[in-house]
XYZ file of N, CA, C and O in Angstrom:
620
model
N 0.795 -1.210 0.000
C 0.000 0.000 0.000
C 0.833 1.268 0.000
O 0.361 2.403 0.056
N 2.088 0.966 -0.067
C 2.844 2.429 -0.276
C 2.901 3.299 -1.372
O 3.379 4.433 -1.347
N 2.376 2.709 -2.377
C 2.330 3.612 -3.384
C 0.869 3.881 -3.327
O 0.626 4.969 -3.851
N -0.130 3.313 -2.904
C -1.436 4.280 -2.427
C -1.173 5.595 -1.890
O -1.669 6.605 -2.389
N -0.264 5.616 -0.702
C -0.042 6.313 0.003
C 0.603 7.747 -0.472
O 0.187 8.889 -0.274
N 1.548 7.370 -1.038
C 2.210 8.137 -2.542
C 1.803 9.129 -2.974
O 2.192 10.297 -2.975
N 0.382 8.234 -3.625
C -0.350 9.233 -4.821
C -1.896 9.534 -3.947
O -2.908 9.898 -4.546
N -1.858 9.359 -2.798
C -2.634 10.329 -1.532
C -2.553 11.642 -1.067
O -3.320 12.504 -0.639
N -0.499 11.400 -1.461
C -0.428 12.408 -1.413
C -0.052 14.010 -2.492
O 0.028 15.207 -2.215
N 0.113 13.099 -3.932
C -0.478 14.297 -4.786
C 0.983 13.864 -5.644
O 1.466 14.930 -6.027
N 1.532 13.141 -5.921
C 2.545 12.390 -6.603
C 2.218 11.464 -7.835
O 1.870 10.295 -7.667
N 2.305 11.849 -8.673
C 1.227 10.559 -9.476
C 2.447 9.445 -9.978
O 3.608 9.815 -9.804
N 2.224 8.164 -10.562
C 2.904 6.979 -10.660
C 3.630 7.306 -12.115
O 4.565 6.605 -12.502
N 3.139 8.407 -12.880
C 3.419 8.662 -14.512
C 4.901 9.284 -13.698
O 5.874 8.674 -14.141
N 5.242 10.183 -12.783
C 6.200 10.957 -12.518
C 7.207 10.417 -11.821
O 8.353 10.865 -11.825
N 6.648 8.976 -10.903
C 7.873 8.409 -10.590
C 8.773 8.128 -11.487
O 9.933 8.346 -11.135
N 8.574 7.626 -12.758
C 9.406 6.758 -13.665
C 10.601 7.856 -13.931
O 11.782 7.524 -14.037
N 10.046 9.454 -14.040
C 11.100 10.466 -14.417
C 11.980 10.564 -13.254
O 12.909 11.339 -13.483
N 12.009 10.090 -12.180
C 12.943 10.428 -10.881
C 14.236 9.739 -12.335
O 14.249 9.004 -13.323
N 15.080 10.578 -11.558
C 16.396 9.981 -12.350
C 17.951 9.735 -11.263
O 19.147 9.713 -11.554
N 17.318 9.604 -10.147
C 18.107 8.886 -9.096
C 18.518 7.674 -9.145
O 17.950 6.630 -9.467
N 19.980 8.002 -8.655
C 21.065 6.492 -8.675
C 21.779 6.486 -7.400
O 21.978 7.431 -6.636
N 22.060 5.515 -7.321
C 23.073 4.998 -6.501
C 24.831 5.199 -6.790
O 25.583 4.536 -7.505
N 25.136 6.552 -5.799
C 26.499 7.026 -6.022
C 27.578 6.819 -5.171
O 27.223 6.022 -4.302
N 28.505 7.099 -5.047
C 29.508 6.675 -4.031
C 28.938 7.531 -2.424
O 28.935 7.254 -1.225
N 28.544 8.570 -3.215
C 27.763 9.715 -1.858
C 26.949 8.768 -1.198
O 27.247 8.142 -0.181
N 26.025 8.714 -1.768
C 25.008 8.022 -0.955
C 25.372 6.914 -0.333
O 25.120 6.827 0.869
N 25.973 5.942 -0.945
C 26.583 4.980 -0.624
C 27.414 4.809 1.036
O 27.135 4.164 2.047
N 28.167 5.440 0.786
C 29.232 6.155 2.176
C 27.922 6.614 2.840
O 27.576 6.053 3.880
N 27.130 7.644 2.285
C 26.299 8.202 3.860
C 25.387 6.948 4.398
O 25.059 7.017 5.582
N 25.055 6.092 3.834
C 24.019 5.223 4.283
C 25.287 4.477 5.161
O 24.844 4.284 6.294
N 26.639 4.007 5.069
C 27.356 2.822 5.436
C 27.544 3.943 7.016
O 27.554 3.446 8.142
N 27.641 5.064 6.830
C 28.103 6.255 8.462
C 27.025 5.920 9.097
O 26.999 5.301 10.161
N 25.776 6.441 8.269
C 24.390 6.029 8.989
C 24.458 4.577 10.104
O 24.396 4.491 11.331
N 24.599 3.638 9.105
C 24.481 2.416 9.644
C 25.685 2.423 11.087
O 25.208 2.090 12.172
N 26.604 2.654 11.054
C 27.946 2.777 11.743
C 26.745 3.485 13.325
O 26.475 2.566 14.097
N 26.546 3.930 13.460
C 25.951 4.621 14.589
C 25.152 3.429 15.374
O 25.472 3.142 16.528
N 23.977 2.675 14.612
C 23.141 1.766 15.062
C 24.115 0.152 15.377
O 23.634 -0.765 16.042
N 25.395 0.105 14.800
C 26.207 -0.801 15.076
C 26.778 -0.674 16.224
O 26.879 -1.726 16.855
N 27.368 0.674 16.926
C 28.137 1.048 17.721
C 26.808 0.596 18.921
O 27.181 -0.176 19.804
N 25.901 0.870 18.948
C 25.142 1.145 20.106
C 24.907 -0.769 20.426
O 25.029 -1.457 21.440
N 24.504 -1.099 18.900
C 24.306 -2.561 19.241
C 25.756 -3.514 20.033
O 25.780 -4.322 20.962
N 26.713 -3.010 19.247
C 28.340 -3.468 20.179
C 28.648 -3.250 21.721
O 29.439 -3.725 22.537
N 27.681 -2.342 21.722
C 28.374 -1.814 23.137
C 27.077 -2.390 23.836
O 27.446 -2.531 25.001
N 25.822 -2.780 23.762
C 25.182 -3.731 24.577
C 25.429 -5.135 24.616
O 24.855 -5.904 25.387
N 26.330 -5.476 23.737
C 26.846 -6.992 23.521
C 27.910 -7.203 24.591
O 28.005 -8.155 25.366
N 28.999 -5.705 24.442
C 29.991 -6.273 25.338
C 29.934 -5.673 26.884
O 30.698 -5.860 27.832
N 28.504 -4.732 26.742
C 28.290 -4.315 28.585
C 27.489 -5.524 29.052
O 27.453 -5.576 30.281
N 26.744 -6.651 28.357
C 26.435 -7.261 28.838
C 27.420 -8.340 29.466
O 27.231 -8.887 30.552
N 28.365 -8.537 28.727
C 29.529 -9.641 28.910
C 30.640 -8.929 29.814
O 31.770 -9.322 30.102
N 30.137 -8.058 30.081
C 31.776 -7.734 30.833
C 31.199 -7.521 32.423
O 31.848 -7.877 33.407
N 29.708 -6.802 32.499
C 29.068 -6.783 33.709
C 28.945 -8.690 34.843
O 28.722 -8.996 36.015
N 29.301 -9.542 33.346
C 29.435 -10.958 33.659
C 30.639 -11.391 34.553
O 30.672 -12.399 35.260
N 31.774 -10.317 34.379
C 32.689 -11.072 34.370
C 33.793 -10.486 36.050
O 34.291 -9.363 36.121
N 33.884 -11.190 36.789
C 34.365 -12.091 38.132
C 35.574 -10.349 38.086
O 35.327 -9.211 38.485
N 36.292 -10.688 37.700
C 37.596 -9.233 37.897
C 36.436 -7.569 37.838
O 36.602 -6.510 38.442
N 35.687 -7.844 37.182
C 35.104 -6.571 36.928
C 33.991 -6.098 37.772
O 33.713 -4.899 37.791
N 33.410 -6.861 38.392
C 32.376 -6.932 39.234
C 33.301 -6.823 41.472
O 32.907 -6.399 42.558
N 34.752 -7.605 40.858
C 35.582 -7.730 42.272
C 35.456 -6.035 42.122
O 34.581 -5.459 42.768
N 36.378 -5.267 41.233
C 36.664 -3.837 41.125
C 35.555 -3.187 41.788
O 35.474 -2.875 42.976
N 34.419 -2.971 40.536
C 33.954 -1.936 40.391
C 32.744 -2.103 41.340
O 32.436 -1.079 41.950
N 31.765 -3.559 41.651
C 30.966 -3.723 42.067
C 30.483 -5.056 43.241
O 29.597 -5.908 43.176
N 31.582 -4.730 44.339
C 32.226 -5.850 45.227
C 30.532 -6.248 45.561
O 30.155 -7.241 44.940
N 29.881 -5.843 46.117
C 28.699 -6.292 46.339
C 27.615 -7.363 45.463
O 26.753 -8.169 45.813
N 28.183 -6.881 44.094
C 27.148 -7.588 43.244
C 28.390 -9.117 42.672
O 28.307 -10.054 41.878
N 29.037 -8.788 43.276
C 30.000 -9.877 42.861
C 29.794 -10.927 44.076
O 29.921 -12.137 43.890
N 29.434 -10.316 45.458
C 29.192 -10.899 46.381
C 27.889 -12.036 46.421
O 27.751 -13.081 47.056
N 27.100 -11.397 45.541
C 25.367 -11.876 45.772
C 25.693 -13.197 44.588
O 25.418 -14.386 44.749
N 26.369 -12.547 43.362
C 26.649 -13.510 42.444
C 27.302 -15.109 43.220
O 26.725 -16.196 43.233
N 28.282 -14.861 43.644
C 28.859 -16.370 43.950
C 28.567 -16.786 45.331
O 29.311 -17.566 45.925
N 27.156 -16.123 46.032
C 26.371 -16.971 46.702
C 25.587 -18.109 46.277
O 25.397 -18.065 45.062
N 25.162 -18.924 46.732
C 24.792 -20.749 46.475
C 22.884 -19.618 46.189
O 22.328 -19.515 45.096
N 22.373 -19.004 47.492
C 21.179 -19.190 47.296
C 19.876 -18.433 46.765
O 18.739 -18.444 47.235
N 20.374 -17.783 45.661
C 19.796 -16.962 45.028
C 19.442 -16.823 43.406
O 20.277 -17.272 42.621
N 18.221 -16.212 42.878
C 18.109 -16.551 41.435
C 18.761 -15.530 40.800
O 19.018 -14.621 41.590
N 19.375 -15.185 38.932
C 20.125 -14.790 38.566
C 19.250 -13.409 38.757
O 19.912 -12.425 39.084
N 18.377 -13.300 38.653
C 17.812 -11.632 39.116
C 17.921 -11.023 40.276
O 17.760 -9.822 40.489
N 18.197 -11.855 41.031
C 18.628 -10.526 42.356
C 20.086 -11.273 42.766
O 20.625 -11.097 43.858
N 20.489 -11.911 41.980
C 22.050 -11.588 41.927
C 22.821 -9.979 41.494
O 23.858 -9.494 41.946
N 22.018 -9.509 40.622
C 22.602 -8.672 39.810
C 21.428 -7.380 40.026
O 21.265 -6.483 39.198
N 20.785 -7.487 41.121
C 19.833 -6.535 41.409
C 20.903 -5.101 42.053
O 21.289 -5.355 43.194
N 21.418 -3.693 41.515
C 22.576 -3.322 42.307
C 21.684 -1.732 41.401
O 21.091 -1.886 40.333
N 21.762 -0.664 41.944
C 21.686 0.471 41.281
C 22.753 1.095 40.562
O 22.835 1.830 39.578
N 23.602 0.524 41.433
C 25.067 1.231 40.448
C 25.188 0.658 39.175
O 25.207 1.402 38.194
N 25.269 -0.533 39.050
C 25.517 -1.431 38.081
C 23.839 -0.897 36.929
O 23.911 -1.001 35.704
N 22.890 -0.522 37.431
C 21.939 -0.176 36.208
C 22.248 1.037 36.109
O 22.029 1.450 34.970
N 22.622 1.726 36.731
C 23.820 2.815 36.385
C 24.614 3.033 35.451
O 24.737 4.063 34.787
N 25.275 1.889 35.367
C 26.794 1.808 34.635
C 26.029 1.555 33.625
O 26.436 2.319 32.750
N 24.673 0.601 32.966
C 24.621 -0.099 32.308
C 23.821 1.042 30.971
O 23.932 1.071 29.745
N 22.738 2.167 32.325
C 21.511 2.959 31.419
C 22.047 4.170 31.046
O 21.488 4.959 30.285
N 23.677 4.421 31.837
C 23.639 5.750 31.579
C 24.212 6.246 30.569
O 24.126 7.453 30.342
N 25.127 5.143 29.521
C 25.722 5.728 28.307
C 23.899 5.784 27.059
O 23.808 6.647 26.186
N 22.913 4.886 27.258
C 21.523 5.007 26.350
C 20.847 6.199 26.446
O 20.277 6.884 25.596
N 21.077 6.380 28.116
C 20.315 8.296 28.564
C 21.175 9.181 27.731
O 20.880 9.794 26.705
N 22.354 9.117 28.415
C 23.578 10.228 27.616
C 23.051 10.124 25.878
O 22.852 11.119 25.180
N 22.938 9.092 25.542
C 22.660 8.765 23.816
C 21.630 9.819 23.383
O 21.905 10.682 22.548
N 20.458 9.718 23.970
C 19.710 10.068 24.139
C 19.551 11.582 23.903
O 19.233 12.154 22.860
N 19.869 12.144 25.213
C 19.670 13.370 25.133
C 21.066 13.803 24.896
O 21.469 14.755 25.565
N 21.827 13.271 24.082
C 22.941 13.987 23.177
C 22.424 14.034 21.724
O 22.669 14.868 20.853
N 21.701 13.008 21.681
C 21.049 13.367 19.926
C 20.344 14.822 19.823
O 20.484 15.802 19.091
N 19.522 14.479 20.912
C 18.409 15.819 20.527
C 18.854 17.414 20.983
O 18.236 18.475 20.889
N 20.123 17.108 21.485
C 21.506 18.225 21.823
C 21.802 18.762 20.377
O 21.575 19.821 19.793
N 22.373 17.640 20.071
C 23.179 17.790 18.721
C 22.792 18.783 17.593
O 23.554 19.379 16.832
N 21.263 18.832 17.662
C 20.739 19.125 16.494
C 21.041 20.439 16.711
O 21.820 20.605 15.773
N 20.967 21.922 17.496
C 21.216 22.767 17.356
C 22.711 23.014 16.784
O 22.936 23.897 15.957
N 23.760 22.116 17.322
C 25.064 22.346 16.874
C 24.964 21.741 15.371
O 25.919 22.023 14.647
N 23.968 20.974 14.827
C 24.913 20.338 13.613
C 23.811 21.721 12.735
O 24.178 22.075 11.614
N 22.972 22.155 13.144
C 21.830 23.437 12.399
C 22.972 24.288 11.958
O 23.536 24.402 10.870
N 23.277 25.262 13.971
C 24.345 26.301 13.434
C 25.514 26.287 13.270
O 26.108 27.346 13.071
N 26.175 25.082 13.309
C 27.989 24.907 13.215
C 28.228 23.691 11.706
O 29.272 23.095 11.442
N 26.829 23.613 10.888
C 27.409 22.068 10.469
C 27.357 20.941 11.082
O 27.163 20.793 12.288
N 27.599 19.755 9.946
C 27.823 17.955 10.147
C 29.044 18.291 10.601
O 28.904 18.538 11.799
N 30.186 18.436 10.277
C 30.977 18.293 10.314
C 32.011 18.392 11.562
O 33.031 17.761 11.835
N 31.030 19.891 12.469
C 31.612 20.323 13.506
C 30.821 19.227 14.782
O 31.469 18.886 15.771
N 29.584 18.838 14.600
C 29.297 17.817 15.125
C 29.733 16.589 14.980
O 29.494 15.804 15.897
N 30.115 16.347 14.374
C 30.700 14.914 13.918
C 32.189 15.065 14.993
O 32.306 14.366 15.999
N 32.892 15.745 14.710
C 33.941 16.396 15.691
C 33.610 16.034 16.836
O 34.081 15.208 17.617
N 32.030 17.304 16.908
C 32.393 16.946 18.585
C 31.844 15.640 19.556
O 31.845 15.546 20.784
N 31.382 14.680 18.523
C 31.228 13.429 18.773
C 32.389 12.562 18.603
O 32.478 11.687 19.464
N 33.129 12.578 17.879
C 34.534 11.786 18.243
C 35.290 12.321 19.169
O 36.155 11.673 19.758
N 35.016 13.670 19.414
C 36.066 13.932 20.889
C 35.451 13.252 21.982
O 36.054 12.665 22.882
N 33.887 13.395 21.818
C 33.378 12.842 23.367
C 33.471 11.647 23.645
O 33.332 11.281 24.812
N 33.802 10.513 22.348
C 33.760 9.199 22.450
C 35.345 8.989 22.716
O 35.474 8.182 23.636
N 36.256 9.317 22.358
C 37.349 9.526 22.808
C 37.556 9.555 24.187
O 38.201 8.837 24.951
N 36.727 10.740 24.362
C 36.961 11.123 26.336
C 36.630 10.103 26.761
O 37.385 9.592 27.589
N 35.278 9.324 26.352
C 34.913 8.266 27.394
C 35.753 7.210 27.320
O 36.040 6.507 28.288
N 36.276 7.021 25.909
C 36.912 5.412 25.994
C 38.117 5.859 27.051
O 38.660 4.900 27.601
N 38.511 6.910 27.341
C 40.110 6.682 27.418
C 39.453 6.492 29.179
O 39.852 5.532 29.839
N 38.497 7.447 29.760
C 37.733 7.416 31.045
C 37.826 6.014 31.741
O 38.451 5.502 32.670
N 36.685 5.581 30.618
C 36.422 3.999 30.657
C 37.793 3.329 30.837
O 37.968 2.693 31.876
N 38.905 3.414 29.821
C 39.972 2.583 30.313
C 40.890 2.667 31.386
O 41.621 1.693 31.572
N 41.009 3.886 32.301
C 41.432 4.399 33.411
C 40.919 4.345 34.742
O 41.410 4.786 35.781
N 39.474 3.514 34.469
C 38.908 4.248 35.830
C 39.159 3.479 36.658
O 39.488 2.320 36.409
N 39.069 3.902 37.672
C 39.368 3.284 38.936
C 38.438 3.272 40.271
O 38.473 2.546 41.265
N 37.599 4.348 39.913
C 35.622 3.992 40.945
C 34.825 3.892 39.807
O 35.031 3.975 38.596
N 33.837 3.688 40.538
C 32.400 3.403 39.797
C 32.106 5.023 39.173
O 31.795 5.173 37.992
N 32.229 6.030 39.990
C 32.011 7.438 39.148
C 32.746 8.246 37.900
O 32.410 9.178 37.170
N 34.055 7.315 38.045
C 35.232 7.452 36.771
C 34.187 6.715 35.589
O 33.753 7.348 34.627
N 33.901 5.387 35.827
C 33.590 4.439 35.169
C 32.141 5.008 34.578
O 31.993 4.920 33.359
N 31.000 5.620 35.412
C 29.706 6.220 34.559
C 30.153 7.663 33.872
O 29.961 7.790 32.663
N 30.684 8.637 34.544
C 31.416 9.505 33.611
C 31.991 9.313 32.188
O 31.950 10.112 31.253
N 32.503 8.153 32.229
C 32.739 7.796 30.928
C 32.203 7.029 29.977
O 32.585 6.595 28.890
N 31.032 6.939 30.755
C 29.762 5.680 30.173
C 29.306 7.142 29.175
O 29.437 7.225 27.954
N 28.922 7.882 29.816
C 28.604 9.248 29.742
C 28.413 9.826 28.532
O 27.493 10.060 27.748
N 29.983 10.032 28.671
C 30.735 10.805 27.413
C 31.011 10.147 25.843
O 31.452 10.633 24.801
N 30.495 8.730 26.248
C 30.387 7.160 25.514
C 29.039 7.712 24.456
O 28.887 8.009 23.271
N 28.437 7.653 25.370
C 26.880 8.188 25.010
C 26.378 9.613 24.205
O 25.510 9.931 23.392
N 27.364 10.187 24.877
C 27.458 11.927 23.652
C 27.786 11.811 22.726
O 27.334 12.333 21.707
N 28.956 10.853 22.868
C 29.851 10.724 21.271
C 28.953 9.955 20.454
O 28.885 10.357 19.293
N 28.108 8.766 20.798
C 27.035 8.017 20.156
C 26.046 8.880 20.088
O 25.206 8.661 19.215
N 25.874 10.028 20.928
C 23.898 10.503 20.172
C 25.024 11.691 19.577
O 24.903 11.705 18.352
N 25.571 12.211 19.810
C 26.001 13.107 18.322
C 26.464 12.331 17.060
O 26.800 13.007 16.088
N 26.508 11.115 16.987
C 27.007 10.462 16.125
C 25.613 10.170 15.189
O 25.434 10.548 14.031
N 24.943 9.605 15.799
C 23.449 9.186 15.204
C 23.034 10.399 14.804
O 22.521 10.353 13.686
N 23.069 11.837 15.460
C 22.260 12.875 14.732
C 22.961 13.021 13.484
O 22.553 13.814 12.635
């Protein structure tokens, strides 16, 4: 029904045939950046899920939930029941979030380009955050800045 929809709206089917659009290297590249944004977000729930798993990372950052984990008598949901840890986990999707709908004034009056910028600096800040930290507030700070660099990236 999409081409109902189409010529609903005042497009007729004689005028599609004249579109004389192709497939160029432009488009090409912008759709593969496009895609690059919805990959990054999907990667980084693959490996926050696997790393929130894992015995060294949970001793560090989240002695408690590491505690409940390698108790005998409990189910895997309130093993991992911890605020910090949904913390660590929601706050680079929030940051995503309301960094997209940030973005848009900077990419209006500065350009793609200067946004695009200032989304690889922020993803920068966080990774290097992320690889340094040493509390749990180093560690969401850079969840953070994870998350700016991803919603300026997507805008």
């Amino acid at each position: 029904m999409a081409g109902g929809g189409v010529a609903a709206l005042g497009v007729k089917k004689e005028r599609a045939a004249e579109y004389k659009g192709r497939m160029t290297w432009y488009v090409g590249m912008t759709c593969l950046i496009a895609a690059v944004g919805g990959a990054i977000f999907g990667y980084d729930i693959g490996i926050s899920g696997g790393v929130t798993s894992m015995d060294p990372f949970l001793k560090e950052f989240f002695p408690v939930v590491y505690r409940k984990k390698n108790s005998g008598g409990q189910n895997n949901y309130c093993k991992y029941d911890n605020q910090g840890l949904a913390s660590f986990t929601s706050s680079l999707y929030l940051a995503g979030l309301v960094a997209t709908l940030g973005a848009s004034p900077v990419t209006r009056n500065y350009g793609r380009r200067a946004s695009i910028v200032c989304g690889g600096i922020s993803f920068l800040i966080g990774a290097t955050l992320n690889a340094a930290a040493k509390n749990l507030a180093m560690l969401i700070l850079g969840r953070i800045m994870l998350g700016v660099g991803i919603g300026f990236g997507n805008q």
